[in-house]
Tab-separated table of N, CA and C in Angstrom:
chain	number	residue	atom	x	y	z
A	19	UNK	N	97.626	112.079	165.267
A	19	UNK	CA	98.546	113.268	165.095
A	19	UNK	C	97.490	114.021	165.633
A	20	UNK	N	98.030	114.891	166.882
A	20	UNK	CA	97.440	116.176	167.397
A	20	UNK	C	97.804	117.216	166.669
A	21	UNK	N	96.493	117.862	166.466
A	21	UNK	CA	96.908	119.217	165.202
A	21	UNK	C	97.274	120.217	166.923
A	22	UNK	N	98.200	120.895	166.074
A	22	UNK	CA	99.137	122.582	166.582
A	22	UNK	C	97.571	123.156	166.700
A	23	UNK	N	97.789	123.789	168.188
A	23	UNK	CA	96.936	124.436	168.856
A	23	UNK	C	97.439	124.850	170.046
A	24	UNK	N	96.810	126.313	170.397
A	24	UNK	CA	96.853	127.304	171.368
A	24	UNK	C	95.832	127.572	172.222
A	25	UNK	N	95.235	127.325	173.101
A	25	UNK	CA	94.494	127.549	174.162
A	25	UNK	C	94.414	128.312	175.243
A	26	UNK	N	93.388	129.020	175.736
A	26	UNK	CA	93.576	129.759	177.299
A	26	UNK	C	92.540	128.861	178.043
A	27	UNK	N	92.380	128.461	179.094
A	27	UNK	CA	91.370	127.984	180.085
A	27	UNK	C	91.352	128.408	181.084
A	28	UNK	N	90.381	128.549	181.425
A	28	UNK	CA	89.748	129.051	182.893
A	28	UNK	C	89.516	128.253	184.058
A	29	UNK	N	90.421	127.732	184.564
A	29	UNK	CA	90.259	126.973	186.115
A	29	UNK	C	90.642	125.854	185.468
A	30	UNK	N	90.277	124.897	186.605
A	30	UNK	CA	90.681	123.515	186.627
A	30	UNK	C	89.726	122.783	185.582
A	31	UNK	N	88.607	122.834	185.665
A	31	UNK	CA	87.455	122.464	184.629
A	31	UNK	C	87.792	122.479	183.378
A	32	UNK	N	88.010	123.549	182.692
A	32	UNK	CA	88.238	123.977	181.818
A	32	UNK	C	89.734	123.158	181.306
A	33	UNK	N	90.511	123.279	181.934
A	33	UNK	CA	92.184	122.157	181.895
A	33	UNK	C	91.346	121.052	181.591
A	34	UNK	N	90.823	120.162	182.673
A	34	UNK	CA	90.228	118.954	182.365
A	34	UNK	C	89.848	118.600	181.231
A	35	UNK	N	88.910	119.390	180.483
A	35	UNK	CA	88.436	119.100	179.451
A	35	UNK	C	88.868	119.359	178.306
A	36	UNK	N	89.791	120.015	178.173
A	36	UNK	CA	90.786	119.996	176.839
A	36	UNK	C	91.461	119.054	177.000
A	37	UNK	N	92.046	118.343	178.064
A	37	UNK	CA	92.470	117.121	178.176
A	37	UNK	C	91.662	116.250	177.678
A	38	UNK	N	90.437	115.990	178.241
A	38	UNK	CA	89.427	114.864	177.415
A	38	UNK	C	89.560	115.105	176.055
A	39	UNK	N	89.212	116.288	175.352
A	39	UNK	CA	89.312	116.311	174.217
A	39	UNK	C	90.525	115.956	173.128
A	40	UNK	N	91.977	116.378	173.937
A	40	UNK	CA	92.813	115.629	173.058
A	40	UNK	C	93.100	114.086	173.402
A	41	UNK	N	92.689	113.653	174.588
A	41	UNK	CA	92.639	112.118	174.799
A	41	UNK	C	91.880	111.507	173.371
A	42	UNK	N	91.172	112.164	172.920
A	42	UNK	CA	89.826	111.699	171.696
A	42	UNK	C	90.949	111.457	170.249
A	43	UNK	N	92.189	112.118	170.522
A	43	UNK	CA	92.914	111.988	169.470
A	43	UNK	C	94.274	111.407	169.246
A	44	UNK	N	94.432	110.772	170.647
A	44	UNK	CA	95.562	109.663	170.775
A	44	UNK	C	95.424	108.843	170.124
A	45	UNK	N	96.163	107.918	169.793
A	45	UNK	CA	97.021	106.506	169.287
A	45	UNK	C	97.946	105.911	169.990
A	46	UNK	N	97.853	104.522	169.930
A	46	UNK	CA	99.116	103.966	169.930
A	46	UNK	C	100.231	104.229	170.185
A	47	UNK	N	101.441	104.251	171.281
A	47	UNK	CA	102.454	104.725	170.889
A	47	UNK	C	102.762	106.386	171.202
A	48	UNK	N	101.434	107.230	171.093
A	48	UNK	CA	101.691	108.493	171.101
A	48	UNK	C	102.738	108.941	172.649
A	49	UNK	N	103.640	110.146	172.215
A	49	UNK	CA	104.267	110.440	173.099
A	49	UNK	C	103.759	111.962	173.509
A	50	UNK	N	103.409	112.775	174.946
A	50	UNK	CA	103.236	113.834	174.924
A	50	UNK	C	104.234	114.128	175.986
A	51	UNK	N	105.216	115.798	175.738
A	51	UNK	CA	106.260	116.176	176.519
A	51	UNK	C	105.697	117.497	176.767
A	52	UNK	N	105.139	117.417	178.480
A	52	UNK	CA	104.625	118.851	178.890
A	52	UNK	C	105.615	119.300	179.438
A	53	UNK	N	105.649	120.642	179.431
A	53	UNK	CA	106.746	121.603	179.693
A	53	UNK	C	105.714	122.645	180.667
A	54	UNK	N	106.236	123.266	181.706
A	54	UNK	CA	105.658	124.519	182.215
A	54	UNK	C	106.192	124.361	183.721
A	55	UNK	N	105.930	125.423	183.943
A	55	UNK	CA	106.399	125.757	185.585
A	55	UNK	C	105.751	125.438	186.567
A	56	UNK	N	106.322	124.889	188.069
A	56	UNK	CA	105.329	124.487	188.931
A	56	UNK	C	104.030	125.365	189.034
A	57	UNK	N	102.737	124.464	189.201
A	57	UNK	CA	101.704	124.901	189.081
A	57	UNK	C	101.037	125.320	187.814
A	58	UNK	N	101.643	124.959	186.797
A	58	UNK	CA	101.270	125.449	185.442
A	58	UNK	C	99.957	124.840	185.299
A	59	UNK	N	99.858	123.374	185.769
A	59	UNK	CA	98.566	122.752	185.535
A	59	UNK	C	99.035	121.076	184.791
A	60	UNK	N	100.038	120.869	184.804
A	60	UNK	CA	100.824	119.883	184.076
A	60	UNK	C	99.711	118.461	184.559
A	61	UNK	N	99.280	118.423	185.557
A	61	UNK	CA	99.059	117.254	186.040
A	61	UNK	C	97.513	117.301	185.868
A	62	UNK	N	96.999	118.477	185.761
A	62	UNK	CA	95.613	118.540	185.531
A	62	UNK	C	95.039	118.234	183.917
A	63	UNK	N	95.842	118.719	183.637
A	63	UNK	CA	95.894	118.289	182.131
A	63	UNK	C	95.863	116.872	181.584
A	64	UNK	N	96.935	116.309	182.664
A	64	UNK	CA	97.006	114.632	182.439
A	64	UNK	C	95.558	113.982	182.918
A	65	UNK	N	95.327	114.624	184.116
A	65	UNK	CA	94.036	113.838	184.713
A	65	UNK	C	92.854	113.814	183.458
A	66	UNK	N	92.873	114.968	182.696
A	66	UNK	CA	91.479	115.266	182.266
A	66	UNK	C	91.931	113.933	180.832
A	67	UNK	N	93.375	113.954	180.775
A	67	UNK	CA	93.747	112.937	179.617
A	67	UNK	C	93.385	111.769	179.983
A	68	UNK	N	93.245	111.179	181.152
A	68	UNK	CA	93.142	109.919	181.590
A	68	UNK	C	91.792	109.752	181.661
A	69	UNK	N	91.264	110.940	181.865
A	69	UNK	CA	89.697	110.824	181.757
A	69	UNK	C	88.984	110.085	180.453
A	70	UNK	N	89.615	111.092	179.510
A	70	UNK	CA	89.109	111.008	178.133
A	70	UNK	C	89.501	109.489	177.353
A	71	UNK	N	90.385	109.202	177.971
A	71	UNK	CA	91.130	107.718	177.814
A	71	UNK	C	90.170	106.450	178.558
A	72	UNK	N	88.955	107.519	179.654
A	72	UNK	CA	88.384	106.296	180.439
A	72	UNK	C	89.029	105.662	181.175
A	73	UNK	N	90.025	106.168	181.778
A	73	UNK	CA	90.521	105.632	182.975
A	73	UNK	C	89.645	105.854	184.409
A	74	UNK	N	89.251	105.096	185.328
A	74	UNK	CA	88.500	105.223	185.912
A	74	UNK	C	89.674	105.326	187.279
A	75	UNK	N	90.845	104.963	187.609
A	75	UNK	CA	91.391	105.485	189.143
A	75	UNK	C	91.750	106.631	189.313
A	76	UNK	N	92.211	106.975	190.342
A	76	UNK	CA	92.405	108.311	190.704
A	76	UNK	C	94.169	109.159	190.498
A	77	UNK	N	94.201	109.782	189.434
A	77	UNK	CA	95.324	109.924	188.854
A	77	UNK	C	96.040	111.518	189.416
A	78	UNK	N	97.128	110.802	190.181
A	78	UNK	CA	97.918	111.755	190.713
A	78	UNK	C	99.124	111.927	190.542
A	79	UNK	N	100.160	113.048	190.734
A	79	UNK	CA	101.230	113.640	190.644
A	79	UNK	C	102.224	112.124	191.155
A	80	UNK	N	103.370	111.868	190.203
A	80	UNK	CA	104.117	110.327	190.671
A	80	UNK	C	105.354	111.227	190.607
A	81	UNK	N	105.383	112.418	191.615
A	81	UNK	CA	106.746	112.871	191.780
A	81	UNK	C	107.708	112.250	192.322
A	82	UNK	N	107.197	111.298	193.667
A	82	UNK	CA	108.246	110.687	194.182
A	82	UNK	C	108.105	109.480	193.921
A	83	UNK	N	107.450	108.836	192.872
A	83	UNK	CA	107.465	107.386	192.652
A	83	UNK	C	107.986	107.534	191.088
A	84	UNK	N	108.159	108.607	190.277
A	84	UNK	CA	108.387	108.764	188.952
A	84	UNK	C	107.376	108.262	187.967
A	85	UNK	N	106.948	107.193	187.983
A	85	UNK	CA	105.788	106.362	186.983
A	85	UNK	C	104.898	106.258	187.682
A	86	UNK	N	103.339	106.536	187.161
A	86	UNK	CA	102.284	106.013	187.671
A	86	UNK	C	101.719	105.263	185.946
A	87	UNK	N	101.306	104.014	186.258
A	87	UNK	CA	100.348	103.119	184.965
A	87	UNK	C	98.813	102.893	185.516
A	88	UNK	N	98.555	103.720	184.343
A	88	UNK	CA	96.655	103.319	184.600
A	88	UNK	C	96.505	102.125	183.193
A	89	UNK	N	95.975	101.327	183.434
A	89	UNK	CA	96.317	100.192	182.206
A	89	UNK	C	94.164	100.180	181.971
A	90	UNK	N	93.239	100.983	182.539
A	90	UNK	CA	92.395	100.330	182.574
A	90	UNK	C	91.508	101.291	181.489
A	91	UNK	N	91.898	102.035	180.580
A	91	UNK	CA	91.283	102.695	179.764
A	91	UNK	C	91.331	102.325	178.183
A	92	UNK	N	91.087	103.340	177.520
A	92	UNK	CA	90.802	102.645	175.889
A	92	UNK	C	92.297	102.139	175.475
A	93	UNK	N	92.989	103.089	175.469
A	93	UNK	CA	94.659	102.689	175.697
A	93	UNK	C	95.390	103.096	177.412
A	94	UNK	N	96.421	102.144	177.672
A	94	UNK	CA	97.195	102.485	178.911
A	94	UNK	C	97.953	103.621	178.856
A	95	UNK	N	97.558	104.233	180.340
A	95	UNK	CA	98.423	105.635	180.229
A	95	UNK	C	99.704	105.677	181.110
A	96	UNK	N	100.593	106.247	181.119
A	96	UNK	CA	101.743	105.961	181.387
A	96	UNK	C	102.490	106.975	182.074
A	97	UNK	N	101.936	107.616	183.116
A	97	UNK	CA	102.222	108.848	183.765
A	97	UNK	C	103.446	109.529	184.106
A	98	UNK	N	104.645	109.896	183.645
A	98	UNK	CA	105.765	110.464	184.268
A	98	UNK	C	106.086	111.824	184.504
A	99	UNK	N	106.829	111.744	185.665
A	99	UNK	CA	107.020	112.885	186.423
A	99	UNK	C	108.736	112.889	186.899
A	100	UNK	N	109.284	114.044	185.641
A	100	UNK	CA	111.019	114.055	186.154
A	100	UNK	C	111.158	115.184	186.380
A	101	UNK	N	110.541	115.621	187.422
A	101	UNK	CA	110.903	116.835	188.355
A	101	UNK	C	112.102	116.908	188.741
A	102	UNK	N	112.548	115.294	189.617
A	102	UNK	CA	113.349	114.949	190.629
A	102	UNK	C	114.619	114.735	189.952
A	103	UNK	N	114.550	113.996	188.574
A	103	UNK	CA	115.646	113.699	188.168
A	103	UNK	C	116.574	115.380	187.480
A	104	UNK	N	118.104	114.735	187.319
A	104	UNK	CA	118.786	115.775	187.041
A	104	UNK	C	119.510	115.550	185.781
A	105	UNK	N	119.634	114.109	185.383
A	105	UNK	CA	120.084	113.928	183.807
A	105	UNK	C	119.393	112.692	183.128
A	106	UNK	N	119.673	112.756	181.739
A	106	UNK	CA	119.176	111.963	181.140
A	106	UNK	C	119.430	110.424	181.418
A	107	UNK	N	120.896	110.017	182.071
A	107	UNK	CA	121.174	108.904	182.187
A	107	UNK	C	120.408	108.345	183.460
A	108	UNK	N	119.982	109.495	184.514
A	108	UNK	CA	119.075	108.908	185.712
A	108	UNK	C	117.797	108.433	184.774
A	109	UNK	N	117.395	109.056	184.092
A	109	UNK	CA	115.673	108.776	183.086
A	109	UNK	C	116.184	107.149	182.343
A	110	UNK	N	117.459	107.450	181.858
A	110	UNK	CA	117.875	105.812	181.226
A	110	UNK	C	117.900	104.798	182.472
A	111	UNK	N	118.447	104.823	183.637
A	111	UNK	CA	117.836	103.896	184.871
A	111	UNK	C	116.635	103.876	185.274
A	112	UNK	N	115.951	104.840	185.037
A	112	UNK	CA	114.714	104.073	185.780
A	112	UNK	C	113.619	103.629	184.340
A	113	UNK	N	114.518	103.465	182.788
A	113	UNK	CA	113.754	102.429	181.916
A	113	UNK	C	112.950	103.448	181.199
A	114	UNK	N	113.021	104.455	180.900
A	114	UNK	CA	112.356	105.628	180.516
A	114	UNK	C	112.172	104.939	178.915
A	115	UNK	N	112.845	104.515	178.190
A	115	UNK	CA	113.084	104.168	176.611
A	115	UNK	C	111.882	103.030	176.577
A	116	UNK	N	111.654	102.121	177.507
A	116	UNK	CA	110.534	101.440	177.407
A	116	UNK	C	109.438	102.218	177.296
A	117	UNK	N	108.849	103.099	177.773
A	117	UNK	CA	107.341	104.014	178.064
A	117	UNK	C	107.390	104.706	176.363
A	118	UNK	N	108.915	104.929	175.988
A	118	UNK	CA	108.912	106.138	175.139
A	118	UNK	C	108.675	105.166	173.445
A	119	UNK	N	109.041	103.758	173.760
A	119	UNK	CA	108.469	103.183	172.552
A	119	UNK	C	107.340	102.069	172.750
A	120	UNK	N	106.206	102.306	173.890
A	120	UNK	CA	105.432	101.442	174.109
A	120	UNK	C	104.020	101.464	173.383
A	121	UNK	N	103.143	100.810	173.731
A	121	UNK	CA	102.151	100.808	172.300
A	121	UNK	C	100.571	101.563	173.460
A	122	UNK	N	101.114	102.081	174.508
A	122	UNK	CA	100.304	103.124	175.528
A	122	UNK	C	100.399	104.441	174.819
A	123	UNK	N	99.935	105.346	176.089
A	123	UNK	CA	100.401	106.735	175.948
A	123	UNK	C	101.398	107.264	176.677
A	124	UNK	N	101.954	107.669	176.307
A	124	UNK	CA	102.929	108.619	177.863
A	124	UNK	C	102.902	109.690	177.534
A	125	UNK	N	103.003	110.320	179.027
A	125	UNK	CA	102.613	112.038	179.058
A	125	UNK	C	103.499	112.138	180.427
A	126	UNK	N	104.303	112.903	180.136
A	126	UNK	CA	106.001	113.169	180.337
A	126	UNK	C	106.020	114.578	181.070
A	127	UNK	N	105.881	114.730	182.554
A	127	UNK	CA	106.076	116.083	182.996
A	127	UNK	C	107.334	116.552	183.111
A	128	UNK	N	107.582	117.810	182.898
A	128	UNK	CA	109.190	117.917	182.593
A	128	UNK	C	109.961	117.542	181.981
A	129	UNK	N	109.202	116.853	180.843
A	129	UNK	CA	109.969	116.164	179.762
A	129	UNK	C	110.944	117.035	179.122
A	130	UNK	N	111.505	118.351	179.083
A	130	UNK	CA	112.646	118.749	178.663
A	130	UNK	C	113.990	118.208	179.194
A	131	UNK	N	114.104	117.608	180.220
A	131	UNK	CA	115.091	117.255	180.897
A	131	UNK	C	115.918	115.943	179.938
A	132	UNK	N	114.869	115.549	179.544
A	132	UNK	CA	115.607	114.093	178.589
A	132	UNK	C	115.086	114.396	176.707
A	133	UNK	N	115.089	115.646	176.627
A	133	UNK	CA	115.127	116.313	175.395
A	133	UNK	C	115.283	115.350	173.991
A	134	UNK	N	116.927	114.965	174.197
A	134	UNK	CA	117.253	113.848	173.355
A	134	UNK	C	116.820	112.921	173.035
A	135	UNK	N	116.290	112.625	173.851
A	135	UNK	CA	115.453	110.681	174.062
A	135	UNK	C	114.158	110.657	173.372
A	136	UNK	N	113.762	111.940	173.381
A	136	UNK	CA	112.264	112.138	172.680
A	136	UNK	C	112.023	111.396	171.207
A	137	UNK	N	111.235	110.739	171.111
A	137	UNK	CA	110.901	109.917	169.447
A	137	UNK	C	110.354	111.206	169.026
A	138	UNK	N	110.720	111.268	167.360
A	138	UNK	CA	110.162	112.338	166.409
A	138	UNK	C	108.537	112.583	166.514
A	139	UNK	N	108.063	111.069	166.719
A	139	UNK	CA	106.540	111.938	166.653
A	139	UNK	C	105.965	112.736	168.093
A	140	UNK	N	106.809	112.577	169.200
A	140	UNK	CA	106.185	113.492	170.561
A	140	UNK	C	105.636	114.607	170.100
A	141	UNK	N	104.642	114.982	170.997
A	141	UNK	CA	103.632	116.216	170.642
A	141	UNK	C	104.309	116.942	171.864
A	142	UNK	N	104.627	118.105	171.428
A	142	UNK	CA	104.956	119.210	172.865
A	142	UNK	C	104.198	119.715	173.442
A	143	UNK	N	103.385	120.000	174.631
A	143	UNK	CA	102.625	120.719	175.429
A	143	UNK	C	103.428	121.935	176.075
A	144	UNK	N	103.463	122.630	175.780
A	144	UNK	CA	103.853	123.841	176.913
A	144	UNK	C	103.010	124.374	177.242
A	145	UNK	N	102.478	124.383	179.027
A	145	UNK	CA	101.897	125.048	179.734
A	145	UNK	C	102.427	126.324	180.435
A	146	UNK	N	101.429	127.396	180.624
A	146	UNK	CA	101.935	128.918	181.427
A	146	UNK	C	100.768	129.279	182.126
A	147	UNK	N	101.155	129.618	183.411
A	147	UNK	CA	100.244	130.539	183.898
A	147	UNK	C	100.177	131.968	183.718
A	148	UNK	N	98.917	132.416	183.239
A	148	UNK	CA	99.124	133.830	182.821
A	148	UNK	C	98.401	134.804	183.855
A	149	UNK	N	97.503	133.995	184.491
A	149	UNK	CA	96.948	134.795	185.423
A	149	UNK	C	95.990	133.969	186.663
A	150	UNK	N	95.510	134.462	187.641
A	150	UNK	CA	94.876	133.458	188.484
A	150	UNK	C	93.828	132.750	188.013
A	151	UNK	N	94.045	131.283	187.849
A	151	UNK	CA	93.332	130.261	186.939
A	151	UNK	C	92.905	130.456	185.386
A	152	UNK	N	94.021	131.124	185.239
A	152	UNK	CA	94.419	130.899	183.539
A	152	UNK	C	95.622	130.442	182.799
A	153	UNK	N	95.083	129.363	182.086
A	153	UNK	CA	96.489	128.707	181.785
A	153	UNK	C	96.667	129.023	180.440
A	154	UNK	N	97.701	128.989	179.706
A	154	UNK	CA	98.102	128.900	178.237
A	154	UNK	C	98.497	127.929	178.093
A	155	UNK	N	97.982	126.920	177.025
A	155	UNK	CA	98.420	125.765	176.779
A	155	UNK	C	98.712	125.869	175.089
A	156	UNK	N	100.044	125.657	174.664
A	156	UNK	CA	100.321	125.351	173.578
A	156	UNK	C	100.815	123.961	173.325
A	157	UNK	N	99.947	123.692	171.984
A	157	UNK	CA	100.177	122.392	171.496
A	157	UNK	C	100.898	121.972	170.102
A	158	UNK	N	102.208	121.573	170.099
A	158	UNK	CA	102.509	121.373	168.969
A	158	UNK	C	103.360	119.953	168.460
């Protein structure tokens, strides 16, 4: 289980490094619910998590495909971006429940859109841009 914390990162490299540190604490079935405005650094953080899990593929935002799967690390990583969805029913139609109950790590951008579906063990990560190249990350 990830410990609650609040950090500020200064630049993408620090956000990546924080993601790598989070990855070391992750266990099969963990769900990460990321929220924050466009440009807050959600995808950068997930790239760091992927790196920390040992994923060697290039991690990109699945904005248009909705889901990218990365099976090559210590644990499989499922990167989901719900930006383009409007309802819980749309998320159910893409099979979101399968990812929420999987054996890998599920990292969901715009997770607030499916709040009623998130399992109790979900770790919530709120990201905020507080200045140029400065991100506040709250993990709960």
